[in-house]
Each structure stands twice: as C-alpha cells, then as structure tokens.
Short mmCIF file of C-alpha atoms and ligand atoms in Angstrom, two decimals:
data_model
loop_
_atom_site.label_atom_id
_atom_site.label_comp_id
_atom_site.label_asym_id
_atom_site.label_seq_id
_atom_site.Cartn_x
_atom_site.Cartn_y
_atom_site.Cartn_z
CA MET A 1 13.81 -31.61 29.07
CA ARG A 2 16.59 -30.22 31.31
CA GLY A 3 15.02 -28.25 34.16
CA ASN A 4 12.79 -25.71 32.44
CA VAL A 5 14.86 -25.61 29.27
CA PRO A 6 13.12 -27.30 26.36
CA ALA A 7 15.22 -29.84 24.45
CA TYR A 8 16.04 -29.25 20.81
CA GLU A 9 17.27 -31.81 18.36
CA LEU A 10 19.50 -31.19 15.34
CA ILE A 11 20.49 -34.06 13.08
CA ALA A 12 22.54 -33.90 9.90
CA ALA A 13 20.94 -35.23 6.72
CA ARG A 14 23.10 -37.96 5.14
CA SER A 15 21.76 -37.23 1.65
CA LEU A 16 19.06 -35.22 -0.07
CA GLU A 17 16.90 -38.36 -0.13
CA HIS A 18 17.38 -38.72 3.62
CA ALA A 19 16.44 -35.07 4.21
CA LEU A 20 13.33 -35.39 2.05
CA SER A 21 12.24 -38.51 3.91
CA ILE A 22 12.26 -36.53 7.17
CA VAL A 23 11.24 -32.91 6.54
CA GLY A 24 7.64 -32.16 7.35
CA ASP A 25 5.58 -30.60 10.12
CA GLU A 26 7.91 -31.86 12.88
CA TRP A 27 11.39 -31.87 11.37
CA ARG A 28 12.26 -28.51 9.87
CA PRO A 29 15.23 -27.71 7.61
CA PHE A 30 18.25 -25.98 9.11
CA ALA A 31 20.57 -24.35 6.55
CA GLY A 32 23.04 -21.66 7.67
CA GLY A 33 21.09 -21.15 10.88
CA THR A 34 21.49 -17.36 10.87
CA ASP A 35 17.75 -16.77 11.27
CA LEU A 36 17.02 -19.88 13.32
CA MET A 37 19.81 -19.27 15.86
CA VAL A 38 18.59 -15.72 16.49
CA LEU A 39 15.15 -17.13 17.32
CA PHE A 40 16.74 -19.86 19.44
CA GLU A 41 18.81 -17.37 21.45
CA ALA A 42 15.71 -15.23 21.97
CA GLY A 43 13.77 -18.26 23.24
CA LYS A 44 11.31 -17.89 20.32
CA LEU A 45 12.15 -20.95 18.27
CA GLN A 46 8.90 -22.89 18.22
CA HIS A 47 9.93 -26.03 16.39
CA LYS A 48 12.14 -28.39 18.36
CA GLN A 49 13.44 -30.78 15.73
CA PHE A 50 15.72 -29.76 12.91
CA VAL A 51 17.51 -31.53 10.10
CA SER A 52 20.65 -29.83 8.86
CA ILE A 53 20.83 -29.64 5.08
CA TRP A 54 24.09 -27.65 5.15
CA GLY A 55 26.24 -30.58 3.95
CA LEU A 56 24.10 -31.56 0.95
CA PRO A 57 25.99 -31.08 -2.34
CA GLU A 58 22.71 -31.30 -4.33
CA LEU A 59 21.68 -27.94 -2.87
CA LYS A 60 25.01 -26.20 -3.56
CA GLY A 61 26.78 -24.73 -6.54
CA ILE A 62 26.15 -22.15 -9.22
CA ASP A 63 25.51 -23.48 -12.74
CA VAL A 64 25.87 -21.31 -15.82
CA THR A 65 24.18 -22.25 -19.11
CA PRO A 66 23.40 -20.06 -22.12
CA GLU A 67 19.80 -19.67 -20.90
CA ALA A 68 20.14 -19.22 -17.14
CA ILE A 69 22.31 -19.01 -14.06
CA THR A 70 21.01 -21.43 -11.44
CA LEU A 71 22.00 -21.22 -7.79
CA GLY A 72 21.71 -24.00 -5.24
CA ALA A 73 19.53 -22.94 -2.31
CA LEU A 74 22.58 -23.18 -0.01
CA THR A 75 24.46 -20.52 -1.97
CA THR A 76 25.79 -18.00 0.54
CA TYR A 77 25.99 -14.23 0.16
CA THR A 78 29.78 -14.48 -0.07
CA GLU A 79 29.51 -16.98 -2.93
CA VAL A 80 27.06 -14.69 -4.76
CA GLN A 81 29.49 -11.78 -4.55
CA ARG A 82 32.50 -13.85 -5.61
CA HIS A 83 30.95 -15.47 -8.68
CA PRO A 84 32.18 -13.51 -11.73
CA GLU A 85 29.31 -14.10 -14.21
CA LEU A 86 26.61 -13.87 -11.59
CA SER A 87 27.84 -10.61 -10.07
CA LYS A 88 28.37 -9.09 -13.53
CA GLU A 89 25.04 -10.09 -15.08
CA PHE A 90 22.88 -9.89 -11.96
CA PRO A 91 24.46 -6.98 -10.07
CA LEU A 92 21.38 -6.31 -7.96
CA LEU A 93 21.75 -9.70 -6.32
CA ALA A 94 25.45 -9.15 -5.66
CA ARG A 95 24.68 -5.71 -4.26
CA ALA A 96 21.94 -7.10 -2.00
CA ALA A 97 24.35 -9.81 -0.84
CA SER A 98 27.01 -7.22 0.00
CA GLU A 99 24.49 -5.25 2.08
CA THR A 100 23.20 -8.28 4.00
CA GLY A 101 24.52 -8.27 7.58
CA GLY A 102 28.27 -8.49 8.20
CA ILE A 103 30.94 -10.85 6.90
CA ALA A 104 30.00 -13.69 9.26
CA THR A 105 26.37 -13.58 8.17
CA GLN A 106 27.39 -13.38 4.52
CA ASN A 107 29.59 -16.46 4.93
CA ARG A 108 26.88 -18.53 6.53
CA GLY A 109 23.48 -17.13 5.47
CA THR A 110 21.93 -18.73 2.39
CA LEU A 111 19.60 -17.50 -0.32
CA GLY A 112 17.22 -20.40 0.30
CA GLY A 113 17.02 -19.47 3.98
CA ASN A 114 16.40 -15.82 3.13
CA ILE A 115 13.54 -16.78 0.80
CA VAL A 116 11.85 -19.18 3.24
CA ASN A 117 12.35 -16.95 6.26
CA ALA A 118 10.11 -14.67 4.19
CA SER A 119 10.85 -11.39 5.91
CA PRO A 120 9.29 -8.53 3.92
CA ALA A 121 12.44 -6.57 4.82
CA ALA A 122 14.88 -9.14 3.43
CA ASP A 123 17.41 -7.76 0.96
CA SER A 124 17.72 -10.39 -1.78
CA PRO A 125 14.03 -10.95 -2.64
CA PRO A 126 13.49 -7.59 -4.42
CA ALA A 127 16.46 -8.44 -6.67
CA LEU A 128 15.07 -11.93 -7.31
CA LEU A 129 11.72 -10.41 -8.30
CA VAL A 130 13.37 -7.98 -10.71
CA TYR A 131 15.25 -10.84 -12.33
CA ASP A 132 12.11 -13.00 -12.79
CA ALA A 133 13.58 -15.77 -10.63
CA GLU A 134 12.04 -19.20 -10.66
CA LEU A 135 12.27 -21.58 -7.69
CA GLU A 136 12.74 -25.31 -7.91
CA LEU A 137 10.97 -27.00 -5.00
CA VAL A 138 11.75 -30.60 -4.24
CA SER A 139 10.01 -33.23 -2.10
CA ALA A 140 9.93 -37.02 -1.91
CA ALA A 141 7.05 -36.78 -4.40
CA GLY A 142 9.11 -34.96 -7.03
CA VAL A 143 10.12 -31.55 -8.31
CA ARG A 144 7.99 -28.52 -9.15
CA ARG A 145 8.91 -25.08 -10.43
CA VAL A 146 7.30 -21.93 -9.11
CA PRO A 147 7.81 -18.39 -10.40
CA TYR A 148 9.18 -16.43 -7.45
CA ASN A 149 6.57 -13.70 -7.91
CA THR A 150 3.88 -16.23 -6.88
CA PHE A 151 5.81 -17.79 -3.97
CA HIS A 152 4.85 -15.47 -1.09
CA THR A 153 1.11 -15.40 -0.40
CA GLY A 154 1.00 -13.20 2.74
CA TYR A 155 3.06 -12.25 5.76
CA LYS A 156 5.38 -15.25 6.33
CA ARG A 157 3.04 -17.39 4.21
CA MET A 158 4.16 -19.12 1.04
CA VAL A 159 3.27 -21.92 -1.36
CA LEU A 160 6.09 -24.15 -0.01
CA ARG A 161 4.69 -27.32 1.61
CA PRO A 162 6.23 -28.55 4.89
CA ASP A 163 7.61 -31.64 3.11
CA GLU A 164 9.36 -29.52 0.47
CA LEU A 165 12.77 -27.87 0.27
CA VAL A 166 13.81 -25.00 -1.93
CA ALA A 167 16.44 -26.73 -4.05
CA ARG A 168 17.49 -24.16 -6.64
CA ILE A 169 16.93 -20.59 -7.77
CA ARG A 170 16.96 -20.03 -11.54
CA LEU A 171 17.71 -16.64 -13.04
CA PRO A 172 16.96 -16.40 -16.78
CA ARG A 173 19.84 -14.63 -18.51
CA ARG A 174 18.91 -11.25 -19.91
CA HIS A 175 19.84 -9.56 -23.11
CA LYS A 176 22.33 -6.77 -22.72
CA GLY A 177 21.49 -3.12 -22.19
CA TRP A 178 19.51 -3.05 -18.96
CA ALA A 179 20.42 -0.43 -16.35
CA ASP A 180 20.05 -1.72 -12.80
CA TYR A 181 19.30 0.19 -9.61
CA TYR A 182 19.39 -0.94 -5.99
CA ARG A 183 18.98 1.16 -2.91
CA LYS A 184 18.45 0.03 0.65
CA VAL A 185 17.49 2.80 3.05
CA GLY A 186 18.17 1.95 6.68
CA THR A 187 19.26 3.58 9.89
CA ARG A 188 22.88 3.23 8.82
CA ARG A 189 24.73 1.84 5.81
CA ALA A 190 25.75 -1.53 7.20
CA GLN A 191 24.19 -4.11 9.49
CA ALA A 192 20.76 -2.49 9.44
CA ILE A 193 17.36 -3.88 8.51
CA SER A 194 15.91 -1.81 5.71
CA LYS A 195 13.16 0.78 6.15
CA VAL A 196 12.60 0.70 2.41
CA CYS A 197 14.47 -1.15 -0.33
CA LEU A 198 13.95 -0.65 -4.07
CA ALA A 199 15.42 -2.81 -6.81
CA GLY A 200 14.80 -1.87 -10.41
CA ALA A 201 15.95 -2.56 -13.94
CA ILE A 202 15.19 -0.52 -17.03
CA LEU A 203 15.82 -1.06 -20.73
CA ARG A 204 15.64 2.13 -22.77
CA GLN A 205 15.33 2.39 -26.54
CA GLY A 206 15.66 6.08 -27.36
CA VAL A 207 12.90 7.87 -25.44
CA ARG A 208 10.93 4.64 -25.15
CA ILE A 209 11.07 2.30 -22.17
CA ALA A 210 11.28 -1.14 -23.75
CA GLY A 211 11.40 -2.99 -20.46
CA ILE A 212 11.09 -2.09 -16.81
CA ARG A 213 10.95 -4.05 -13.57
CA ILE A 214 10.47 -2.64 -10.10
CA ALA A 215 10.34 -4.45 -6.74
CA LEU A 216 10.31 -3.17 -3.18
CA GLY A 217 10.95 -4.53 0.30
CA SER A 218 9.70 -3.33 3.72
CA VAL A 219 6.57 -1.70 2.28
CA ALA A 220 3.99 -4.51 2.46
CA PRO A 221 3.44 -7.91 4.17
CA THR A 222 5.62 -9.46 1.46
CA VAL A 223 8.19 -8.12 -0.95
CA VAL A 224 6.30 -6.70 -3.94
CA ARG A 225 6.80 -6.48 -7.67
CA CYS A 226 5.07 -3.28 -8.80
CA TYR A 227 3.49 -4.16 -12.13
CA GLU A 228 1.09 -1.20 -12.24
CA THR A 229 3.94 1.26 -11.68
CA GLU A 230 5.94 -0.47 -14.40
CA ARG A 231 2.99 -0.18 -16.82
CA SER A 232 2.50 3.47 -15.99
CA LEU A 233 6.14 4.26 -16.82
CA ARG A 234 6.11 2.17 -20.00
CA ASP A 235 2.98 3.98 -21.22
CA ASP A 236 4.13 7.46 -20.22
CA PRO A 237 7.86 7.57 -19.34
CA GLU A 238 7.83 11.31 -18.58
CA ASN A 239 4.93 11.17 -16.13
CA ILE A 240 6.68 10.42 -12.85
CA GLY A 241 3.65 11.76 -10.95
CA ALA A 242 1.41 9.05 -12.42
CA ALA A 243 4.05 6.44 -11.63
CA LYS A 244 4.28 7.60 -8.01
CA ALA A 245 0.48 7.46 -7.73
CA ALA A 246 0.51 3.92 -9.09
CA LEU A 247 3.26 2.99 -6.63
CA SER A 248 1.26 4.32 -3.69
CA ARG A 249 -1.60 2.01 -4.72
CA GLU A 250 0.65 -1.01 -4.98
CA ILE A 251 2.47 -0.76 -1.65
CA ALA A 252 1.00 -0.82 1.84
CA PRO A 253 3.64 0.33 4.31
CA ILE A 254 2.99 0.22 8.04
CA ASP A 255 4.25 2.01 11.16
CA ASP A 256 6.66 -0.18 13.14
CA ILE A 257 9.71 0.16 15.36
CA ARG A 258 11.96 0.99 12.41
CA SER A 259 9.87 3.65 10.68
CA THR A 260 6.46 5.08 9.86
CA ALA A 261 4.11 4.34 6.98
CA ASN A 262 4.30 7.96 5.82
CA TYR A 263 8.08 8.05 5.78
CA ARG A 264 8.21 4.76 3.88
CA LEU A 265 5.72 5.98 1.28
CA ARG A 266 7.70 9.18 0.67
CA VAL A 267 11.05 7.43 0.53
CA ALA A 268 9.68 4.77 -1.85
CA ALA A 269 8.40 7.52 -4.18
CA ASN A 270 11.77 9.33 -4.01
CA LEU A 271 13.67 6.13 -4.79
CA LEU A 272 11.37 5.49 -7.74
CA GLU A 273 12.12 8.95 -9.11
CA GLU A 274 15.87 8.50 -8.59
CA PHE A 275 15.72 5.13 -10.34
CA VAL A 276 13.89 6.54 -13.37
CA GLN A 277 16.16 9.58 -13.60
CA THR A 278 19.43 7.70 -13.27
CA GLY A 279 18.51 4.45 -15.02
C1 LIG B 301 23.50 -10.43 12.44
C2 LIG B 301 22.54 -10.73 11.33
C3 LIG B 301 22.34 -9.79 10.34
C4 LIG B 301 21.44 -10.04 9.29
N1 LIG B 301 21.27 -9.09 8.34
C5 LIG B 301 20.42 -9.32 7.32
C6 LIG B 301 20.23 -8.32 6.31
O1 LIG B 301 20.85 -7.25 6.33
N2 LIG B 301 19.37 -8.61 5.30
C7 LIG B 301 18.68 -9.79 5.23
O2 LIG B 301 17.90 -9.99 4.28
N3 LIG B 301 18.83 -10.75 6.19
C8 LIG B 301 19.68 -10.53 7.22
N4 LIG B 301 19.83 -11.49 8.20
C9 LIG B 301 18.98 -12.70 8.14
C10 LIG B 301 19.64 -13.98 7.61
O3 LIG B 301 21.03 -13.95 7.59
C11 LIG B 301 19.11 -14.36 6.21
O4 LIG B 301 17.71 -14.45 6.18
C12 LIG B 301 19.74 -15.72 5.75
O5 LIG B 301 19.74 -15.69 4.37
C13 LIG B 301 19.01 -16.97 6.23
O6 LIG B 301 19.65 -18.10 5.67
P1 LIG B 301 20.08 -19.34 6.60
O7 LIG B 301 20.65 -20.36 5.69
O8 LIG B 301 20.93 -18.90 7.71
O9 LIG B 301 18.64 -19.78 7.11
P2 LIG B 301 18.25 -20.65 8.40
O10 LIG B 301 18.33 -19.83 9.63
O11 LIG B 301 18.97 -21.96 8.40
O12 LIG B 301 16.72 -20.93 8.03
C14 LIG B 301 15.78 -19.89 7.90
C15 LIG B 301 14.42 -20.49 7.56
O13 LIG B 301 14.43 -21.05 6.25
C16 LIG B 301 14.15 -22.44 6.27
N5 LIG B 301 15.02 -23.00 5.23
C17 LIG B 301 16.35 -22.77 5.08
N6 LIG B 301 16.79 -23.32 3.93
C18 LIG B 301 15.73 -23.92 3.35
C19 LIG B 301 15.54 -24.64 2.13
N7 LIG B 301 16.54 -24.84 1.26
N8 LIG B 301 14.30 -25.11 1.85
C20 LIG B 301 13.27 -24.90 2.71
N9 LIG B 301 13.39 -24.22 3.86
C21 LIG B 301 14.60 -23.73 4.17
C22 LIG B 301 14.43 -22.90 7.69
O14 LIG B 301 13.65 -24.01 8.05
C23 LIG B 301 14.01 -21.65 8.47
O15 LIG B 301 12.60 -21.60 8.59
C24 LIG B 301 20.72 -11.27 9.25
C25 LIG B 301 20.94 -12.24 10.26
C26 LIG B 301 21.84 -11.97 11.27
C27 LIG B 301 22.04 -13.01 12.34
#
C-alpha cells in the first residue's frame, strides 16, 4: 500500500507449468493487458495479483492440419489478419480482427483475452460461433475440450475454472462453397464498440440451403448462436418473415448507453435479411 493507492503485483510466468501452478482465485492471468489495463486505469481492477502469460510459447502459434486450424490463445488480431490460410478460409475472423480497436490494440490484444473477457459486444466471438470453434482449456489437472457454443453461461460467466487457462482455439476446416457475411454496426466504422454485430455463413445447393450458421453480438447477455433462426431458413429459405420472428425470440437486446433494445432488434433483423439476400 502506497498512501491510498492499492498495490498490484505482476509476475511473469517462467513456463506454462509455472503459470498453471499459480493461477487460481488470487493470481489471475494477464495476456495482452488491453482489457485489464483499461480497468486498472479506471480504478476498477478488482484482482491485485497477476501472472503474465504473454511470454509462453505453448500458448502461441497457428497450426494448420488437414482437419483444423488451431490458434494459440495468445494469437493477436494482427497475427490473425496476416496468416494466409486462416484469413482465406475463415474470413469472418480476419474481418472481426480488422475491426477490433486500432493498430495498437490489434498488435497486443489476444483472442484468448477476448474470449475470457466475455463481453457480449466483443467482435471475434460471433465469428468463432459461426465456425464451430472448440476451446482447449488447460490446468495442472490436465486438458479438456469445450465447444465454444457452451462456454459462456451468462453475462461474464463461463465454464472456465479459476485454475484453468484457455490454451488453444480449434477451428474445424470447412468444405468449400460457403458464403460468409460479417457486419458490425457501431457509431462509426473504426474504434467503436458494436451496437449489433452479425456473423453468418451459408451453403447453398440450388434453391436449397444445405448449411447455415448465424451468430450475433451485443443483443443478449452473451454472444448468441441463433439455431432456431437457422432452422427456420433451412426449412423455408424464402420466408424471411418467419426467420426474423425466430430471431426476435432468440435475442434479448437491452437499452444501454450505446443504443436501445428496439433499435438493436430492428438492425439485427435488417442484417439477417441482408445476409440471406447477399449470401
Ligand atoms: C482502445 C481499445 C479498443 C478496443 N476495441 C475492441 C473492439 O473493437 N472489439 C473487441 O472485441 N474488443 C476491443 N477491445 C478489447 C480488447 O482489446 C480485447 O478484448 C482483447 O482481445 C483482450 O485480450 P488481452 O490479451 O489484451 O486480454 P487481457 O486484458 O490480458 O485479459 C482479459 C481477461 O482475460 C483473461 N485472460 C487472458 N488470456 C487468458 C487465457 N489464455 N486464459 C484464461 N484467461 C485469460 C484475463 O485474466 C482477463 O480477465 C479494445 C480494447 C482497447 C483498449
């Protein structure tokens, strides 16, 4: 304690094993720090002890196999955009990365941090939902894999235990032919938190929709994958009215400083229509 200023501690993990022996209720992980430092500057950072995982090679790198592209949790937005296979095959993620903050944030902010910060307005999670991402969680007790669509359980709540780290994010590789759509609606084009964000992918076979995935941000306590809306469009591709009705049942937007529930509902429905018409 210095005067009235509370003391914070930040130590650097020497290895993944070292980090896993420390993280828990008291020592929290510190990755790029782009969310944590904002809280710190605002005097709202509740935890006092942090272990930096930034230097851990086990949590870095992008691996490409015939089945999947797997990203270390420390992968930054800049690395996402620069990776040729990733940005070509998973364009929604590259697009989300390019619309996340400015260059400095993109160089330092990580996907793992974005996931665990668990903002319903975060930009990458809708893309991860559309791509059926799977998370690898690691602790001193071992590794477990969790489908990303089951990770968030409520506003800022998730299945991650305090002694666990997100280690990797696995994206199963898709067959060709999907059309992808991503639109973030905010106050301005860059450096804005979204009012509504829709990520979608559609696979058409003639007039039939053979596959469809839709996920939204900023319209519920967590990012949401809209399975009912997807089903409605698969069953009746022409009936956009039914799909919009399904969407309005699946999302629960609120009024807040950035927008109103009504506006969000209307914009979400408009984005859905644009996605179906252009995809
Ligand atoms: C100016 C500015 C603009 C921004 N704009 C956007 C934007 O447009 N869109 C957007 O989505 N976000 C935005 N952000 C938020 C932020 O950059 C992202 O959420 C970023 O991805 C967080 O990653 P980080 O590594 O910096 O996380 P940190 O700040 O290091 O950590 C965030 C949280 O995640 C936990 N954590 C981090 N890594 C792990 C891990 N591997 N395992 C377990 N827990 C972990 C930490 O304990 C902490 O609770 C912005 C931030 C700033 C400062």
